[in-house]
């Protein structure tokens, strides 16, 4: 199973969106070099307020480019980096991956999938009504989060648009993603 990197983005300051780049450097155990969310411990403001010593399971945020087309059918225009992701992918069912999946990107980078992004009200501040497009409920009433996945950096490396993303599923039972 493989896909491609459609775009890479980062921002050194707290902001909802991230600027597209020609490349980003992933640092093992930290995240995207120069990105505000890089670090061993949590960087998201609400999580820091709860407990700043928590491990950072949200070092790199990935979103599937196909989501932009899906929300576009309802009149929303979203481009790579605008929902705060670091890596926009194409051709990968990110939301269907189990916890612990390894994503091998480009020549040497390896990410480990930790869980789902928990979308927040900032998405509606970006475009009113968009939050309902990326969070909903299935037929059984379970919450469905579609705003991407979170990961940690196992092996560093440079990631560029066009790079191949290969998935290595973990051994053992499939553990579905939950919010982190």
PDB file of C-alpha atoms in Angstrom:
ATOM      1  CA  UNK A   1       0.000   0.000   0.000  1.00  0.00           C
ATOM      2  CA  UNK A   2       1.385   3.377  -0.946  1.00  0.00           C
ATOM      3  CA  UNK A   3       0.429   6.926  -1.771  1.00  0.00           C
ATOM      4  CA  UNK A   4       2.112  10.270  -2.302  1.00  0.00           C
ATOM      5  CA  UNK A   5       2.851  13.494  -0.497  1.00  0.00           C
ATOM      6  CA  UNK A   6       0.750  16.248  -2.080  1.00  0.00           C
ATOM      7  CA  UNK A   7       2.124  19.127   0.035  1.00  0.00           C
ATOM      8  CA  UNK A   8       4.190  19.877   3.135  1.00  0.00           C
ATOM      9  CA  UNK A   9       3.573  22.776   5.518  1.00  0.00           C
ATOM     10  CA  UNK A  10       4.911  24.274   8.738  1.00  0.00           C
ATOM     11  CA  UNK A  11       4.619  27.365  10.895  1.00  0.00           C
ATOM     12  CA  UNK A  12       6.956  28.559  13.613  1.00  0.00           C
ATOM     13  CA  UNK A  13       4.246  30.639  15.293  1.00  0.00           C
ATOM     14  CA  UNK A  14       0.839  29.691  16.685  1.00  0.00           C
ATOM     15  CA  UNK A  15      -1.610  30.061  13.818  1.00  0.00           C
ATOM     16  CA  UNK A  16      -4.416  27.873  12.548  1.00  0.00           C
ATOM     17  CA  UNK A  17      -2.962  27.546   9.057  1.00  0.00           C
ATOM     18  CA  UNK A  18       0.536  26.513   8.044  1.00  0.00           C
ATOM     19  CA  UNK A  19       2.542  27.812   5.090  1.00  0.00           C
ATOM     20  CA  UNK A  20       3.313  25.423   2.240  1.00  0.00           C
ATOM     21  CA  UNK A  21       7.010  24.667   1.828  1.00  0.00           C
ATOM     22  CA  UNK A  22       9.273  23.086  -0.776  1.00  0.00           C
ATOM     23  CA  UNK A  23      10.290  20.598   1.925  1.00  0.00           C
ATOM     24  CA  UNK A  24      10.161  19.992   5.676  1.00  0.00           C
ATOM     25  CA  UNK A  25      12.716  18.220   7.835  1.00  0.00           C
ATOM     26  CA  UNK A  26      11.347  15.680  10.311  1.00  0.00           C
ATOM     27  CA  UNK A  27      13.384  15.290  13.486  1.00  0.00           C
ATOM     28  CA  UNK A  28      13.250  11.938  15.306  1.00  0.00           C
ATOM     29  CA  UNK A  29      11.287  12.196  18.554  1.00  0.00           C
ATOM     30  CA  UNK A  30      10.416  15.862  17.966  1.00  0.00           C
ATOM     31  CA  UNK A  31       8.393  16.573  14.822  1.00  0.00           C
ATOM     32  CA  UNK A  32       8.783  19.109  12.028  1.00  0.00           C
ATOM     33  CA  UNK A  33      11.885  21.254  12.406  1.00  0.00           C
ATOM     34  CA  UNK A  34      10.870  24.852  13.176  1.00  0.00           C
ATOM     35  CA  UNK A  35       7.173  24.028  13.629  1.00  0.00           C
ATOM     36  CA  UNK A  36       5.414  25.330  16.723  1.00  0.00           C
ATOM     37  CA  UNK A  37       4.092  21.837  17.564  1.00  0.00           C
ATOM     38  CA  UNK A  38       7.504  20.125  17.520  1.00  0.00           C
ATOM     39  CA  UNK A  39       8.736  18.745  20.824  1.00  0.00           C
ATOM     40  CA  UNK A  40       8.945  15.764  23.130  1.00  0.00           C
ATOM     41  CA  UNK A  41       6.069  17.019  25.309  1.00  0.00           C
ATOM     42  CA  UNK A  42       2.672  18.406  24.265  1.00  0.00           C
ATOM     43  CA  UNK A  43       2.581  21.772  22.505  1.00  0.00           C
ATOM     44  CA  UNK A  44      -1.129  22.202  21.817  1.00  0.00           C
ATOM     45  CA  UNK A  45      -2.233  25.013  24.140  1.00  0.00           C
ATOM     46  CA  UNK A  46      -5.196  23.228  25.731  1.00  0.00           C
ATOM     47  CA  UNK A  47      -3.096  20.129  26.432  1.00  0.00           C
ATOM     48  CA  UNK A  48      -0.251  22.184  27.892  1.00  0.00           C
ATOM     49  CA  UNK A  49      -2.785  23.813  30.245  1.00  0.00           C
ATOM     50  CA  UNK A  50      -3.927  20.342  31.427  1.00  0.00           C
ATOM     51  CA  UNK A  51      -0.484  18.798  31.879  1.00  0.00           C
ATOM     52  CA  UNK A  52       2.633  20.151  30.134  1.00  0.00           C
ATOM     53  CA  UNK A  53       4.575  16.938  30.863  1.00  0.00           C
ATOM     54  CA  UNK A  54       2.355  14.727  28.642  1.00  0.00           C
ATOM     55  CA  UNK A  55       4.222  13.066  25.766  1.00  0.00           C
ATOM     56  CA  UNK A  56       3.633  14.739  22.411  1.00  0.00           C
ATOM     57  CA  UNK A  57       1.677  12.210  20.344  1.00  0.00           C
ATOM     58  CA  UNK A  58       0.820  15.001  17.868  1.00  0.00           C
ATOM     59  CA  UNK A  59       4.257  15.824  16.452  1.00  0.00           C
ATOM     60  CA  UNK A  60       3.171  15.588  12.804  1.00  0.00           C
ATOM     61  CA  UNK A  61      -0.383  16.128  11.522  1.00  0.00           C
ATOM     62  CA  UNK A  62      -1.398  14.487   8.228  1.00  0.00           C
ATOM     63  CA  UNK A  63      -4.564  15.084   6.182  1.00  0.00           C
ATOM     64  CA  UNK A  64      -5.697  13.276   3.061  1.00  0.00           C
ATOM     65  CA  UNK A  65      -6.107  15.616   0.070  1.00  0.00           C
ATOM     66  CA  UNK A  66      -9.318  13.790  -0.839  1.00  0.00           C
ATOM     67  CA  UNK A  67     -11.004  15.506   2.134  1.00  0.00           C
ATOM     68  CA  UNK A  68     -10.659  18.855   0.352  1.00  0.00           C
ATOM     69  CA  UNK A  69     -12.632  17.535  -2.647  1.00  0.00           C
ATOM     70  CA  UNK A  70     -15.249  16.046  -0.301  1.00  0.00           C
ATOM     71  CA  UNK A  71     -15.894  19.329   1.537  1.00  0.00           C
ATOM     72  CA  UNK A  72     -15.660  21.162  -1.797  1.00  0.00           C
ATOM     73  CA  UNK A  73     -18.831  19.370  -2.897  1.00  0.00           C
ATOM     74  CA  UNK A  74     -20.590  21.316  -0.131  1.00  0.00           C
ATOM     75  CA  UNK A  75     -19.088  24.651  -1.162  1.00  0.00           C
ATOM     76  CA  UNK A  76     -16.004  24.811   1.067  1.00  0.00           C
ATOM     77  CA  UNK A  77     -12.645  25.651  -0.459  1.00  0.00           C
ATOM     78  CA  UNK A  78      -9.698  24.246   1.470  1.00  0.00           C
ATOM     79  CA  UNK A  79      -6.089  24.048   0.292  1.00  0.00           C
ATOM     80  CA  UNK A  80      -3.108  22.161   1.728  1.00  0.00           C
ATOM     81  CA  UNK A  81      -1.875  23.607   5.023  1.00  0.00           C
ATOM     82  CA  UNK A  82      -5.047  25.555   5.705  1.00  0.00           C
ATOM     83  CA  UNK A  83      -6.334  23.095   8.328  1.00  0.00           C
ATOM     84  CA  UNK A  84      -2.996  23.153  10.146  1.00  0.00           C
ATOM     85  CA  UNK A  85      -1.576  19.923   8.775  1.00  0.00           C
ATOM     86  CA  UNK A  86       2.123  19.342   8.148  1.00  0.00           C
ATOM     87  CA  UNK A  87       1.759  16.715   5.431  1.00  0.00           C
ATOM     88  CA  UNK A  88      -1.053  16.474   2.907  1.00  0.00           C
ATOM     89  CA  UNK A  89      -1.287  13.020   1.333  1.00  0.00           C
ATOM     90  CA  UNK A  90      -2.914  11.638  -1.797  1.00  0.00           C
ATOM     91  CA  UNK A  91      -4.137   8.083  -2.357  1.00  0.00           C
ATOM     92  CA  UNK A  92      -4.037   6.852   1.244  1.00  0.00           C
ATOM     93  CA  UNK A  93      -6.979   6.006   3.507  1.00  0.00           C
ATOM     94  CA  UNK A  94      -5.374   7.679   6.515  1.00  0.00           C
ATOM     95  CA  UNK A  95      -8.493   7.393   8.664  1.00  0.00           C
ATOM     96  CA  UNK A  96      -8.653   3.625   8.152  1.00  0.00           C
ATOM     97  CA  UNK A  97      -5.112   2.954   9.375  1.00  0.00           C
ATOM     98  CA  UNK A  98      -4.630   1.223  12.723  1.00  0.00           C
ATOM     99  CA  UNK A  99      -2.676   2.689  15.631  1.00  0.00           C
ATOM    100  CA  UNK A 100       1.017   1.900  15.241  1.00  0.00           C
ATOM    101  CA  UNK A 101       1.110   1.953  11.440  1.00  0.00           C
ATOM    102  CA  UNK A 102       4.491   3.081  10.155  1.00  0.00           C
ATOM    103  CA  UNK A 103       4.534   5.570   7.289  1.00  0.00           C
ATOM    104  CA  UNK A 104       7.801   5.501   5.355  1.00  0.00           C
ATOM    105  CA  UNK A 105       8.108   8.785   3.496  1.00  0.00           C
ATOM    106  CA  UNK A 106      10.705   9.759   0.939  1.00  0.00           C
ATOM    107  CA  UNK A 107      14.250   8.492   1.369  1.00  0.00           C
ATOM    108  CA  UNK A 108      14.426   8.044   5.137  1.00  0.00           C
ATOM    109  CA  UNK A 109      11.580   9.525   7.219  1.00  0.00           C
ATOM    110  CA  UNK A 110       9.392   7.191   9.280  1.00  0.00           C
ATOM    111  CA  UNK A 111       6.262   8.273  11.169  1.00  0.00           C
ATOM    112  CA  UNK A 112       4.268   6.169  13.613  1.00  0.00           C
ATOM    113  CA  UNK A 113       0.512   6.795  13.571  1.00  0.00           C
ATOM    114  CA  UNK A 114      -0.805   7.610  17.065  1.00  0.00           C
ATOM    115  CA  UNK A 115      -4.445   8.586  16.494  1.00  0.00           C
ATOM    116  CA  UNK A 116      -6.998  10.970  15.063  1.00  0.00           C
ATOM    117  CA  UNK A 117      -6.926  14.733  15.183  1.00  0.00           C
ATOM    118  CA  UNK A 118      -9.716  16.023  17.383  1.00  0.00           C
ATOM    119  CA  UNK A 119     -11.175  18.912  15.362  1.00  0.00           C
ATOM    120  CA  UNK A 120     -11.964  22.078  17.290  1.00  0.00           C
ATOM    121  CA  UNK A 121     -13.931  25.307  16.890  1.00  0.00           C
ATOM    122  CA  UNK A 122     -10.992  26.962  15.146  1.00  0.00           C
ATOM    123  CA  UNK A 123     -12.147  25.124  12.013  1.00  0.00           C
ATOM    124  CA  UNK A 124     -15.410  27.109  12.081  1.00  0.00           C
ATOM    125  CA  UNK A 125     -13.426  30.304  12.656  1.00  0.00           C
ATOM    126  CA  UNK A 126     -11.537  29.452   9.475  1.00  0.00           C
ATOM    127  CA  UNK A 127     -14.743  28.770   7.478  1.00  0.00           C
ATOM    128  CA  UNK A 128     -18.124  28.875   9.160  1.00  0.00           C
ATOM    129  CA  UNK A 129     -19.848  25.483   8.993  1.00  0.00           C
ATOM    130  CA  UNK A 130     -16.703  23.523   8.077  1.00  0.00           C
ATOM    131  CA  UNK A 131     -16.500  21.836  11.490  1.00  0.00           C
ATOM    132  CA  UNK A 132     -19.732  19.927  10.765  1.00  0.00           C
ATOM    133  CA  UNK A 133     -18.131  18.667   7.552  1.00  0.00           C
ATOM    134  CA  UNK A 134     -15.118  17.168   9.339  1.00  0.00           C
ATOM    135  CA  UNK A 135     -16.904  15.856  12.463  1.00  0.00           C
ATOM    136  CA  UNK A 136     -20.136  13.922  12.276  1.00  0.00           C
ATOM    137  CA  UNK A 137     -21.855  10.745  13.380  1.00  0.00           C
ATOM    138  CA  UNK A 138     -22.244   7.401  11.688  1.00  0.00           C
ATOM    139  CA  UNK A 139     -25.480   5.371  11.487  1.00  0.00           C
ATOM    140  CA  UNK A 140     -24.849   3.954  14.982  1.00  0.00           C
ATOM    141  CA  UNK A 141     -24.394   7.433  16.472  1.00  0.00           C
ATOM    142  CA  UNK A 142     -20.622   7.141  16.896  1.00  0.00           C
ATOM    143  CA  UNK A 143     -18.528  10.277  16.378  1.00  0.00           C
ATOM    144  CA  UNK A 144     -16.599  10.285  13.098  1.00  0.00           C
ATOM    145  CA  UNK A 145     -13.546  12.559  12.910  1.00  0.00           C
ATOM    146  CA  UNK A 146     -12.228  13.275   9.406  1.00  0.00           C
ATOM    147  CA  UNK A 147      -9.688  16.083   9.999  1.00  0.00           C
ATOM    148  CA  UNK A 148      -6.638  13.876   9.661  1.00  0.00           C
ATOM    149  CA  UNK A 149      -4.340  11.807  11.802  1.00  0.00           C
ATOM    150  CA  UNK A 150      -1.505  12.479  14.204  1.00  0.00           C
ATOM    151  CA  UNK A 151       1.885  10.821  14.397  1.00  0.00           C
ATOM    152  CA  UNK A 152       5.295  10.835  16.002  1.00  0.00           C
ATOM    153  CA  UNK A 153       8.638  10.821  14.186  1.00  0.00           C
ATOM    154  CA  UNK A 154      10.500   7.524  14.553  1.00  0.00           C
ATOM    155  CA  UNK A 155      13.210   8.329  11.977  1.00  0.00           C
ATOM    156  CA  UNK A 156      14.020  11.778  10.659  1.00  0.00           C
ATOM    157  CA  UNK A 157      14.462  12.938   7.114  1.00  0.00           C
ATOM    158  CA  UNK A 158      13.447  15.486   4.532  1.00  0.00           C
ATOM    159  CA  UNK A 159       9.924  15.225   3.081  1.00  0.00           C
ATOM    160  CA  UNK A 160       8.900  16.878  -0.194  1.00  0.00           C
ATOM    161  CA  UNK A 161       5.772  17.026  -2.349  1.00  0.00           C
ATOM    162  CA  UNK A 162       5.786  14.045  -4.691  1.00  0.00           C
ATOM    163  CA  UNK A 163       7.542  11.728  -2.230  1.00  0.00           C
ATOM    164  CA  UNK A 164       6.168   8.202  -1.934  1.00  0.00           C
ATOM    165  CA  UNK A 165       4.418   7.199   1.298  1.00  0.00           C
ATOM    166  CA  UNK A 166       4.536   3.479   2.049  1.00  0.00           C
ATOM    167  CA  UNK A 167       2.498   1.973   4.868  1.00  0.00           C
ATOM    168  CA  UNK A 168       3.642  -0.825   7.128  1.00  0.00           C
ATOM    169  CA  UNK A 169       0.793  -2.188   9.229  1.00  0.00           C
ATOM    170  CA  UNK A 170       1.572  -3.324  12.770  1.00  0.00           C
ATOM    171  CA  UNK A 171       1.431  -6.977  13.724  1.00  0.00           C
ATOM    172  CA  UNK A 172      -1.376  -8.109  15.980  1.00  0.00           C
ATOM    173  CA  UNK A 173      -5.018  -7.134  16.005  1.00  0.00           C
ATOM    174  CA  UNK A 174      -6.199  -3.992  14.221  1.00  0.00           C
ATOM    175  CA  UNK A 175      -6.526  -1.177  16.792  1.00  0.00           C
ATOM    176  CA  UNK A 176      -8.728   1.520  15.277  1.00  0.00           C
ATOM    177  CA  UNK A 177      -7.658   5.126  15.621  1.00  0.00           C
ATOM    178  CA  UNK A 178      -9.116   7.268  18.388  1.00  0.00           C
ATOM    179  CA  UNK A 179      -8.531  10.941  19.144  1.00  0.00           C
ATOM    180  CA  UNK A 180      -5.206  11.944  20.659  1.00  0.00           C
TER     181      UNK A 180
END
